[in-house]
C-alpha cells in the first residue's frame, strides 16, 4: 500500500480556454485530515471532483488509494465516501430508508442506526428528506457518505449552512473519523474549522497553491508576531520576528519614561490573518511553509 | 453479474416505493388514461367499431405516457436534484441503477395496458386479446422504443421546470395523429406519412391487431422494424449525450 492516500502532481484543469487549476501538487497521508482553503472560485471543488472521478483532468498525475480516478472501477468507489458541494437524494425517502438503501451498495457497511446517530440525526429517522432543514440535509449527506465505512472521505464544504452547534457535531464526527484512522480531504471557507480539524492545509487561489503546511506553521510573508499596546495617540501595533528583543526594548523604554504599556499583548497571527494576507495580494508569490520556534 | 441483478431488483423495489410515496402523481399516472377512455367513450357515445379502435389507442397512449413522459420527467428530476451524481459516487453498478429506474416505468406501462384491456372488455365489450403473443411482443417493443427515446429526450431538456414544455410538444401532437382517439383512415396524406414514421401509430395498430382483428404478428413486420429503429436511435442518442449533471 502506498504511504499516501492521495498524490497530486502538477494538476491542471481547463474549462474551455479558462484554466481553473493551474498546476497544483500536494499529497495527503493515510490517516491525515487535510484541508483545502481558498476563496470562491479558487478551484477547490474542481480539484476535489477530479480526485473523486467526476471530472477529467487536463494534465498532471493523480493517484487516489493507488488508483487513477479516471480509470478506477468499483473497488475505489467502495473505499471512498463523498460529500459533494451540492447533491441530493429522493425527497420522499425517509432518513432511515435513504441510509439503508445506500448501505446496500457496499460490501461491509456500517450499522445504519449507528451511522444516523453518528451524524446526530437520531430522532429524525422517519422524517422524509424534504422535511429536513438545510443543515439536517447536509448531515444526511454526511451519513450517506459514511455508511459504506470508507477509508477515504472527501468533504466539499461539509458544514456550510450549519448552525454553531451542528458545526461542533460535524467536527466531532470528523475527529472521530481521524481516531478511526480514516483519511479526510476537506474543503472549507471557515478558517477556524481548518485550524481545528486539519493536520495540514493548502491555501489555494486562482488555481494555484499559495501556501501549505500545518495550520500552526503557516506564517504570513510579513512577520510572525504582533505586539500591541495602548499608546498616547491610540493603539500601537508592532510586528516582529523576534518578540523577545522587541519586548525588552519597548518595556525598558517605557520603564525609563516611568510609563506603563497598557493592554500589552503579544499574539501569533491566526490562520485567518495568514489567509487574508495571502489571498488579498494582487500577484501572489508562492509562500513556502516556514516553521516557527514556539 | 449476479450482484448487478440483485442490486437492480433492490433498486426497482426502492423506485416502486418512491413512486407510491407521491400518491397524487401515482394516482394521475393510472387514472388519466382510464379517465380519457371513459370520457371519450361517453361523450361521443361511440359505437362498437369505434370503441374497438379507442381501447387499443388508449393503451398505446398509456405506454407512451408511462415511459416517454414519466421516465423523461423522472430522469430530469434525479439529474437536477443531484441524485444521479450521488449514485455515481457510490459503488452501485450503473446497470443496476438504470435497470431499476427504467423497470419502474416499464412496470407502470404494463400495469396500465392490463387495466385498459380489462376495462375495455368489461365495460366496452372489446373482445379478450385474440393473440396474446402479439400483445406481449408489441407492448415490450413499444415500451423499449419509448423508454429509450425518453432517456434521450431527458438529455435535451435543460431543467425540470421546462420538461413539460419539451415533452408535451412531442407527446400531444403524436397522440392526435396516431389514431389514439379515432381511426386515422382519413388523415391527409402528408400527416399520415409522418404518423407512420413515428412509433405510436405502430404500437396502436399492433395492439388493435392483438386485441381486435386477430391478424398475427406477421402482418406487423414493418411496424416492428419502425419501433426497433426508434429504439436504436433512442439508445444511441441516450448514450451519446448522457449527462450526469
Ligand atoms: N463546469 C464548469 N465549467 C466552466 N467553468 C467552471 C466549471 N466549474 C467550475 N468552473 C470555474 O472554475 C473556477 C473554479 O471553480 P470551483 O468550483 O472549483 O471553485 P471553488 O474553489 O470550489 O469555489 P467555491 O468556494 O465557491 O465553492 C471558477 O472560476 C468557476 O467559475
Ligand atoms: Mg466549491
PDB file of C-alpha atoms in Angstrom, chain B residues 5-207:
ATOM      1  CA  UNK B   5     -29.029  -8.229 -10.898  1.00  0.00           C
ATOM      2  CA  UNK B   6     -29.672  -8.366  -7.150  1.00  0.00           C
ATOM      3  CA  UNK B   7     -28.981  -4.665  -6.795  1.00  0.00           C
ATOM      4  CA  UNK B   8     -31.193  -3.909  -9.813  1.00  0.00           C
ATOM      5  CA  UNK B   9     -34.045  -5.757  -8.126  1.00  0.00           C
ATOM      6  CA  UNK B  10     -33.400  -3.847  -4.930  1.00  0.00           C
ATOM      7  CA  UNK B  11     -33.322  -0.574  -6.839  1.00  0.00           C
ATOM      8  CA  UNK B  12     -36.566  -1.483  -8.598  1.00  0.00           C
ATOM      9  CA  UNK B  13     -38.301  -2.082  -5.257  1.00  0.00           C
ATOM     10  CA  UNK B  14     -36.950   1.174  -3.913  1.00  0.00           C
ATOM     11  CA  UNK B  15     -38.165   3.025  -7.013  1.00  0.00           C
ATOM     12  CA  UNK B  16     -41.628   1.455  -6.636  1.00  0.00           C
ATOM     13  CA  UNK B  17     -41.768   2.599  -3.031  1.00  0.00           C
ATOM     14  CA  UNK B  18     -40.769   6.123  -4.033  1.00  0.00           C
ATOM     15  CA  UNK B  19     -43.347   6.084  -6.830  1.00  0.00           C
ATOM     16  CA  UNK B  20     -46.179   5.321  -4.422  1.00  0.00           C
ATOM     17  CA  UNK B  21     -44.775   7.817  -1.914  1.00  0.00           C
ATOM     18  CA  UNK B  22     -46.213  10.560  -4.052  1.00  0.00           C
ATOM     19  CA  UNK B  23     -49.818   9.357  -4.165  1.00  0.00           C
ATOM     20  CA  UNK B  24     -51.239  12.186  -6.255  1.00  0.00           C
ATOM     21  CA  UNK B  25     -48.678  11.688  -9.005  1.00  0.00           C
ATOM     22  CA  UNK B  26     -49.205   7.927  -8.888  1.00  0.00           C
ATOM     23  CA  UNK B  27     -52.974   8.378  -8.947  1.00  0.00           C
ATOM     24  CA  UNK B  28     -52.888  10.538 -12.049  1.00  0.00           C
ATOM     25  CA  UNK B  29     -50.464   8.247 -13.814  1.00  0.00           C
ATOM     26  CA  UNK B  30     -53.017   5.470 -13.520  1.00  0.00           C
ATOM     27  CA  UNK B  31     -56.237   7.421 -13.668  1.00  0.00           C
ATOM     28  CA  UNK B  32     -55.585   9.709 -16.603  1.00  0.00           C
ATOM     29  CA  UNK B  33     -55.723   7.067 -19.359  1.00  0.00           C
ATOM     30  CA  UNK B  34     -58.790   5.489 -17.742  1.00  0.00           C
ATOM     31  CA  UNK B  35     -60.375   8.899 -17.487  1.00  0.00           C
ATOM     32  CA  UNK B  36     -59.739   9.562 -21.192  1.00  0.00           C
ATOM     33  CA  UNK B  37     -61.211   6.199 -22.087  1.00  0.00           C
ATOM     34  CA  UNK B  38     -64.423   6.773 -20.151  1.00  0.00           C
ATOM     35  CA  UNK B  39     -64.757  10.408 -21.170  1.00  0.00           C
ATOM     36  CA  UNK B  40     -64.353   9.844 -24.896  1.00  0.00           C
ATOM     37  CA  UNK B  41     -66.490   6.723 -24.930  1.00  0.00           C
ATOM     38  CA  UNK B  42     -69.271   8.534 -23.077  1.00  0.00           C
ATOM     39  CA  UNK B  43     -69.164  12.000 -24.625  1.00  0.00           C
ATOM     40  CA  UNK B  44     -69.155  10.724 -28.195  1.00  0.00           C
ATOM     41  CA  UNK B  45     -71.404   7.734 -27.372  1.00  0.00           C
ATOM     42  CA  UNK B  46     -69.212   5.611 -29.576  1.00  0.00           C
ATOM     43  CA  UNK B  47     -70.382   2.607 -31.496  1.00  0.00           C
ATOM     44  CA  UNK B  48     -68.651  -0.740 -31.033  1.00  0.00           C
ATOM     45  CA  UNK B  49     -66.299  -0.342 -34.000  1.00  0.00           C
ATOM     46  CA  UNK B  50     -65.104   2.999 -32.596  1.00  0.00           C
ATOM     47  CA  UNK B  51     -64.664   1.502 -29.138  1.00  0.00           C
ATOM     48  CA  UNK B  52     -62.599  -1.286 -30.656  1.00  0.00           C
ATOM     49  CA  UNK B  53     -60.352   1.450 -32.011  1.00  0.00           C
ATOM     50  CA  UNK B  54     -60.345   3.549 -28.836  1.00  0.00           C
ATOM     51  CA  UNK B  55     -59.265   0.858 -26.366  1.00  0.00           C
ATOM     52  CA  UNK B  56     -56.000  -0.041 -28.148  1.00  0.00           C
ATOM     53  CA  UNK B  57     -55.484   3.693 -28.751  1.00  0.00           C
ATOM     54  CA  UNK B  58     -55.692   4.491 -25.050  1.00  0.00           C
ATOM     55  CA  UNK B  59     -53.482   1.509 -24.222  1.00  0.00           C
ATOM     56  CA  UNK B  60     -50.881   2.887 -26.647  1.00  0.00           C
ATOM     57  CA  UNK B  61     -51.175   6.303 -25.066  1.00  0.00           C
ATOM     58  CA  UNK B  62     -50.610   4.708 -21.654  1.00  0.00           C
ATOM     59  CA  UNK B  63     -47.436   3.035 -22.909  1.00  0.00           C
ATOM     60  CA  UNK B  64     -46.141   6.370 -24.147  1.00  0.00           C
ATOM     61  CA  UNK B  65     -47.087   8.344 -21.060  1.00  0.00           C
ATOM     62  CA  UNK B  66     -45.596   5.819 -18.619  1.00  0.00           C
ATOM     63  CA  UNK B  67     -42.309   5.565 -20.468  1.00  0.00           C
ATOM     64  CA  UNK B  68     -41.672   8.570 -22.661  1.00  0.00           C
ATOM     65  CA  UNK B  69     -43.408  11.177 -20.477  1.00  0.00           C
ATOM     66  CA  UNK B  70     -42.928   9.937 -16.906  1.00  0.00           C
ATOM     67  CA  UNK B  71     -39.490   8.433 -17.425  1.00  0.00           C
ATOM     68  CA  UNK B  72     -38.276  11.657 -19.023  1.00  0.00           C
ATOM     69  CA  UNK B  73     -39.578  13.758 -16.132  1.00  0.00           C
ATOM     70  CA  UNK B  74     -38.074  11.346 -13.653  1.00  0.00           C
ATOM     71  CA  UNK B  75     -34.637  11.385 -15.265  1.00  0.00           C
ATOM     72  CA  UNK B  76     -34.554  15.175 -15.454  1.00  0.00           C
ATOM     73  CA  UNK B  77     -35.626  15.312 -11.817  1.00  0.00           C
ATOM     74  CA  UNK B  78     -32.969  12.948 -10.493  1.00  0.00           C
ATOM     75  CA  UNK B  79     -30.327  14.759 -12.511  1.00  0.00           C
ATOM     76  CA  UNK B  80     -31.413  18.193 -11.311  1.00  0.00           C
ATOM     77  CA  UNK B  81     -31.654  17.044  -7.684  1.00  0.00           C
ATOM     78  CA  UNK B  82     -28.074  15.775  -7.799  1.00  0.00           C
ATOM     79  CA  UNK B  83     -29.255  12.210  -7.171  1.00  0.00           C
ATOM     80  CA  UNK B  84     -27.571  10.878 -10.311  1.00  0.00           C
ATOM     81  CA  UNK B  85     -24.320  12.434  -9.278  1.00  0.00           C
ATOM     82  CA  UNK B  86     -24.546  10.958  -5.822  1.00  0.00           C
ATOM     83  CA  UNK B  87     -25.315   7.481  -7.120  1.00  0.00           C
ATOM     84  CA  UNK B  88     -22.337   7.743  -9.421  1.00  0.00           C
ATOM     85  CA  UNK B  89     -20.099   8.269  -6.397  1.00  0.00           C
ATOM     86  CA  UNK B  90     -21.313   5.020  -4.806  1.00  0.00           C
ATOM     87  CA  UNK B  91     -20.406   1.505  -5.902  1.00  0.00           C
ATOM     88  CA  UNK B  92     -23.930   0.775  -7.138  1.00  0.00           C
ATOM     89  CA  UNK B  93     -23.426  -0.510 -10.705  1.00  0.00           C
ATOM     90  CA  UNK B  94     -24.941   1.855 -13.244  1.00  0.00           C
ATOM     91  CA  UNK B  95     -26.727  -1.095 -14.815  1.00  0.00           C
ATOM     92  CA  UNK B  96     -28.489  -1.745 -11.514  1.00  0.00           C
ATOM     93  CA  UNK B  97     -29.450   1.847 -11.030  1.00  0.00           C
ATOM     94  CA  UNK B  98     -30.822   2.491 -14.500  1.00  0.00           C
ATOM     95  CA  UNK B  99     -32.257  -1.011 -14.587  1.00  0.00           C
ATOM     96  CA  UNK B 100     -34.297  -0.147 -11.504  1.00  0.00           C
ATOM     97  CA  UNK B 101     -35.346   3.304 -12.689  1.00  0.00           C
ATOM     98  CA  UNK B 102     -36.348   2.142 -16.173  1.00  0.00           C
ATOM     99  CA  UNK B 103     -38.117  -1.007 -14.962  1.00  0.00           C
ATOM    100  CA  UNK B 104     -40.196   1.171 -12.700  1.00  0.00           C
ATOM    101  CA  UNK B 105     -41.594   2.990 -15.750  1.00  0.00           C
ATOM    102  CA  UNK B 106     -41.941  -0.194 -17.735  1.00  0.00           C
ATOM    103  CA  UNK B 107     -43.862  -1.819 -14.916  1.00  0.00           C
ATOM    104  CA  UNK B 108     -46.250   1.136 -14.872  1.00  0.00           C
ATOM    105  CA  UNK B 109     -46.756   0.788 -18.619  1.00  0.00           C
ATOM    106  CA  UNK B 110     -47.524  -2.920 -18.319  1.00  0.00           C
ATOM    107  CA  UNK B 111     -49.945  -2.407 -15.425  1.00  0.00           C
ATOM    108  CA  UNK B 112     -51.769   0.231 -17.409  1.00  0.00           C
ATOM    109  CA  UNK B 113     -52.084  -1.871 -20.539  1.00  0.00           C
ATOM    110  CA  UNK B 114     -53.579  -4.600 -18.368  1.00  0.00           C
ATOM    111  CA  UNK B 115     -56.010  -2.177 -16.716  1.00  0.00           C
ATOM    112  CA  UNK B 116     -57.148  -0.700 -20.035  1.00  0.00           C
ATOM    113  CA  UNK B 117     -57.582  -4.113 -21.652  1.00  0.00           C
ATOM    114  CA  UNK B 118     -59.632  -5.384 -18.713  1.00  0.00           C
ATOM    115  CA  UNK B 119     -61.791  -2.241 -18.551  1.00  0.00           C
ATOM    116  CA  UNK B 120     -62.254  -2.338 -22.329  1.00  0.00           C
ATOM    117  CA  UNK B 121     -63.508  -5.888 -22.119  1.00  0.00           C
ATOM    118  CA  UNK B 122     -65.684  -5.485 -19.059  1.00  0.00           C
ATOM    119  CA  UNK B 123     -67.298  -2.138 -19.829  1.00  0.00           C
ATOM    120  CA  UNK B 124     -66.950  -1.689 -23.581  1.00  0.00           C
ATOM    121  CA  UNK B 125     -67.335  -5.247 -24.843  1.00  0.00           C
ATOM    122  CA  UNK B 126     -63.983  -5.227 -26.574  1.00  0.00           C
ATOM    123  CA  UNK B 127     -63.042  -8.900 -27.018  1.00  0.00           C
ATOM    124  CA  UNK B 128     -60.339 -10.522 -24.917  1.00  0.00           C
ATOM    125  CA  UNK B 129     -56.989 -10.437 -26.725  1.00  0.00           C
ATOM    126  CA  UNK B 130     -57.122 -12.607 -29.847  1.00  0.00           C
ATOM    127  CA  UNK B 131     -53.377 -13.005 -29.963  1.00  0.00           C
ATOM    128  CA  UNK B 132     -51.577 -12.937 -26.610  1.00  0.00           C
ATOM    129  CA  UNK B 133     -48.119 -13.288 -28.060  1.00  0.00           C
ATOM    130  CA  UNK B 134     -48.719 -10.319 -30.301  1.00  0.00           C
ATOM    131  CA  UNK B 135     -49.974  -8.294 -27.334  1.00  0.00           C
ATOM    132  CA  UNK B 136     -46.846  -9.065 -25.338  1.00  0.00           C
ATOM    133  CA  UNK B 137     -44.433  -8.530 -28.221  1.00  0.00           C
ATOM    134  CA  UNK B 138     -45.926  -5.199 -29.263  1.00  0.00           C
ATOM    135  CA  UNK B 139     -46.100  -3.943 -25.681  1.00  0.00           C
ATOM    136  CA  UNK B 140     -42.499  -4.932 -24.976  1.00  0.00           C
ATOM    137  CA  UNK B 141     -41.095  -3.411 -28.156  1.00  0.00           C
ATOM    138  CA  UNK B 142     -43.232  -0.312 -27.757  1.00  0.00           C
ATOM    139  CA  UNK B 143     -42.076   0.161 -24.195  1.00  0.00           C
ATOM    140  CA  UNK B 144     -38.457  -0.330 -25.239  1.00  0.00           C
ATOM    141  CA  UNK B 145     -38.759   2.263 -28.019  1.00  0.00           C
ATOM    142  CA  UNK B 146     -40.383   4.929 -25.864  1.00  0.00           C
ATOM    143  CA  UNK B 147     -38.178   4.253 -22.851  1.00  0.00           C
ATOM    144  CA  UNK B 148     -35.012   4.722 -24.880  1.00  0.00           C
ATOM    145  CA  UNK B 149     -36.477   7.820 -26.552  1.00  0.00           C
ATOM    146  CA  UNK B 150     -37.386   9.118 -23.091  1.00  0.00           C
ATOM    147  CA  UNK B 151     -33.815   8.724 -21.850  1.00  0.00           C
ATOM    148  CA  UNK B 152     -32.542  10.505 -24.955  1.00  0.00           C
ATOM    149  CA  UNK B 153     -35.139  13.260 -24.554  1.00  0.00           C
ATOM    150  CA  UNK B 154     -34.092  13.876 -20.956  1.00  0.00           C
ATOM    151  CA  UNK B 155     -30.606  14.797 -22.162  1.00  0.00           C
ATOM    152  CA  UNK B 156     -32.008  17.607 -24.316  1.00  0.00           C
ATOM    153  CA  UNK B 157     -34.067  19.152 -21.519  1.00  0.00           C
ATOM    154  CA  UNK B 158     -32.188  21.831 -19.577  1.00  0.00           C
ATOM    155  CA  UNK B 159     -34.155  21.704 -16.329  1.00  0.00           C
ATOM    156  CA  UNK B 160     -37.159  20.214 -14.611  1.00  0.00           C
ATOM    157  CA  UNK B 161     -39.335  23.316 -14.935  1.00  0.00           C
ATOM    158  CA  UNK B 162     -39.119  23.240 -18.700  1.00  0.00           C
ATOM    159  CA  UNK B 163     -39.598  19.476 -19.006  1.00  0.00           C
ATOM    160  CA  UNK B 164     -43.392  19.548 -19.574  1.00  0.00           C
ATOM    161  CA  UNK B 165     -42.989  22.019 -22.435  1.00  0.00           C
ATOM    162  CA  UNK B 166     -40.474  19.802 -24.242  1.00  0.00           C
ATOM    163  CA  UNK B 167     -42.307  16.571 -23.579  1.00  0.00           C
ATOM    164  CA  UNK B 168     -45.798  17.789 -24.455  1.00  0.00           C
ATOM    165  CA  UNK B 169     -44.584  19.371 -27.666  1.00  0.00           C
ATOM    166  CA  UNK B 170     -43.943  15.818 -28.821  1.00  0.00           C
ATOM    167  CA  UNK B 171     -46.482  13.809 -26.843  1.00  0.00           C
ATOM    168  CA  UNK B 172     -49.666  15.742 -27.688  1.00  0.00           C
ATOM    169  CA  UNK B 173     -49.248  16.061 -31.476  1.00  0.00           C
ATOM    170  CA  UNK B 174     -48.210  12.410 -31.658  1.00  0.00           C
ATOM    171  CA  UNK B 175     -51.387  11.427 -29.808  1.00  0.00           C
ATOM    172  CA  UNK B 176     -53.548  13.268 -32.299  1.00  0.00           C
ATOM    173  CA  UNK B 177     -52.023  11.950 -35.493  1.00  0.00           C
ATOM    174  CA  UNK B 178     -51.539   8.360 -34.377  1.00  0.00           C
ATOM    175  CA  UNK B 179     -55.144   7.221 -34.103  1.00  0.00           C
ATOM    176  CA  UNK B 180     -55.328   7.275 -30.346  1.00  0.00           C
ATOM    177  CA  UNK B 181     -58.879   8.562 -30.113  1.00  0.00           C
ATOM    178  CA  UNK B 182     -60.250   7.762 -33.568  1.00  0.00           C
ATOM    179  CA  UNK B 183     -59.378   5.873 -36.678  1.00  0.00           C
ATOM    180  CA  UNK B 184     -56.736   7.561 -38.835  1.00  0.00           C
ATOM    181  CA  UNK B 185     -58.035   6.192 -42.118  1.00  0.00           C
ATOM    182  CA  UNK B 186     -58.964   9.647 -43.356  1.00  0.00           C
ATOM    183  CA  UNK B 187     -55.905  11.667 -42.406  1.00  0.00           C
ATOM    184  CA  UNK B 188     -54.317  13.921 -45.053  1.00  0.00           C
ATOM    185  CA  UNK B 189     -51.553  12.018 -46.837  1.00  0.00           C
ATOM    186  CA  UNK B 190     -48.678  14.078 -45.517  1.00  0.00           C
ATOM    187  CA  UNK B 191     -49.789  13.708 -41.929  1.00  0.00           C
ATOM    188  CA  UNK B 192     -50.423  10.008 -42.359  1.00  0.00           C
ATOM    189  CA  UNK B 193     -46.857   9.679 -43.652  1.00  0.00           C
ATOM    190  CA  UNK B 194     -45.477  11.459 -40.601  1.00  0.00           C
ATOM    191  CA  UNK B 195     -47.549   9.291 -38.272  1.00  0.00           C
ATOM    192  CA  UNK B 196     -46.231   6.166 -39.997  1.00  0.00           C
ATOM    193  CA  UNK B 197     -42.669   7.269 -39.403  1.00  0.00           C
ATOM    194  CA  UNK B 198     -43.300   7.734 -35.672  1.00  0.00           C
ATOM    195  CA  UNK B 199     -43.631   4.944 -33.117  1.00  0.00           C
ATOM    196  CA  UNK B 200     -47.023   5.486 -31.504  1.00  0.00           C
ATOM    197  CA  UNK B 201     -49.201   4.609 -34.510  1.00  0.00           C
ATOM    198  CA  UNK B 202     -47.442   1.273 -34.867  1.00  0.00           C
ATOM    199  CA  UNK B 203     -47.971   0.408 -31.231  1.00  0.00           C
ATOM    200  CA  UNK B 204     -51.666   1.230 -31.512  1.00  0.00           C
ATOM    201  CA  UNK B 205     -52.039  -0.726 -34.776  1.00  0.00           C
ATOM    202  CA  UNK B 206     -50.224  -3.651 -33.217  1.00  0.00           C
ATOM    203  CA  UNK B 207     -52.429  -3.565 -30.134  1.00  0.00           C
TER     204      UNK B 207
END
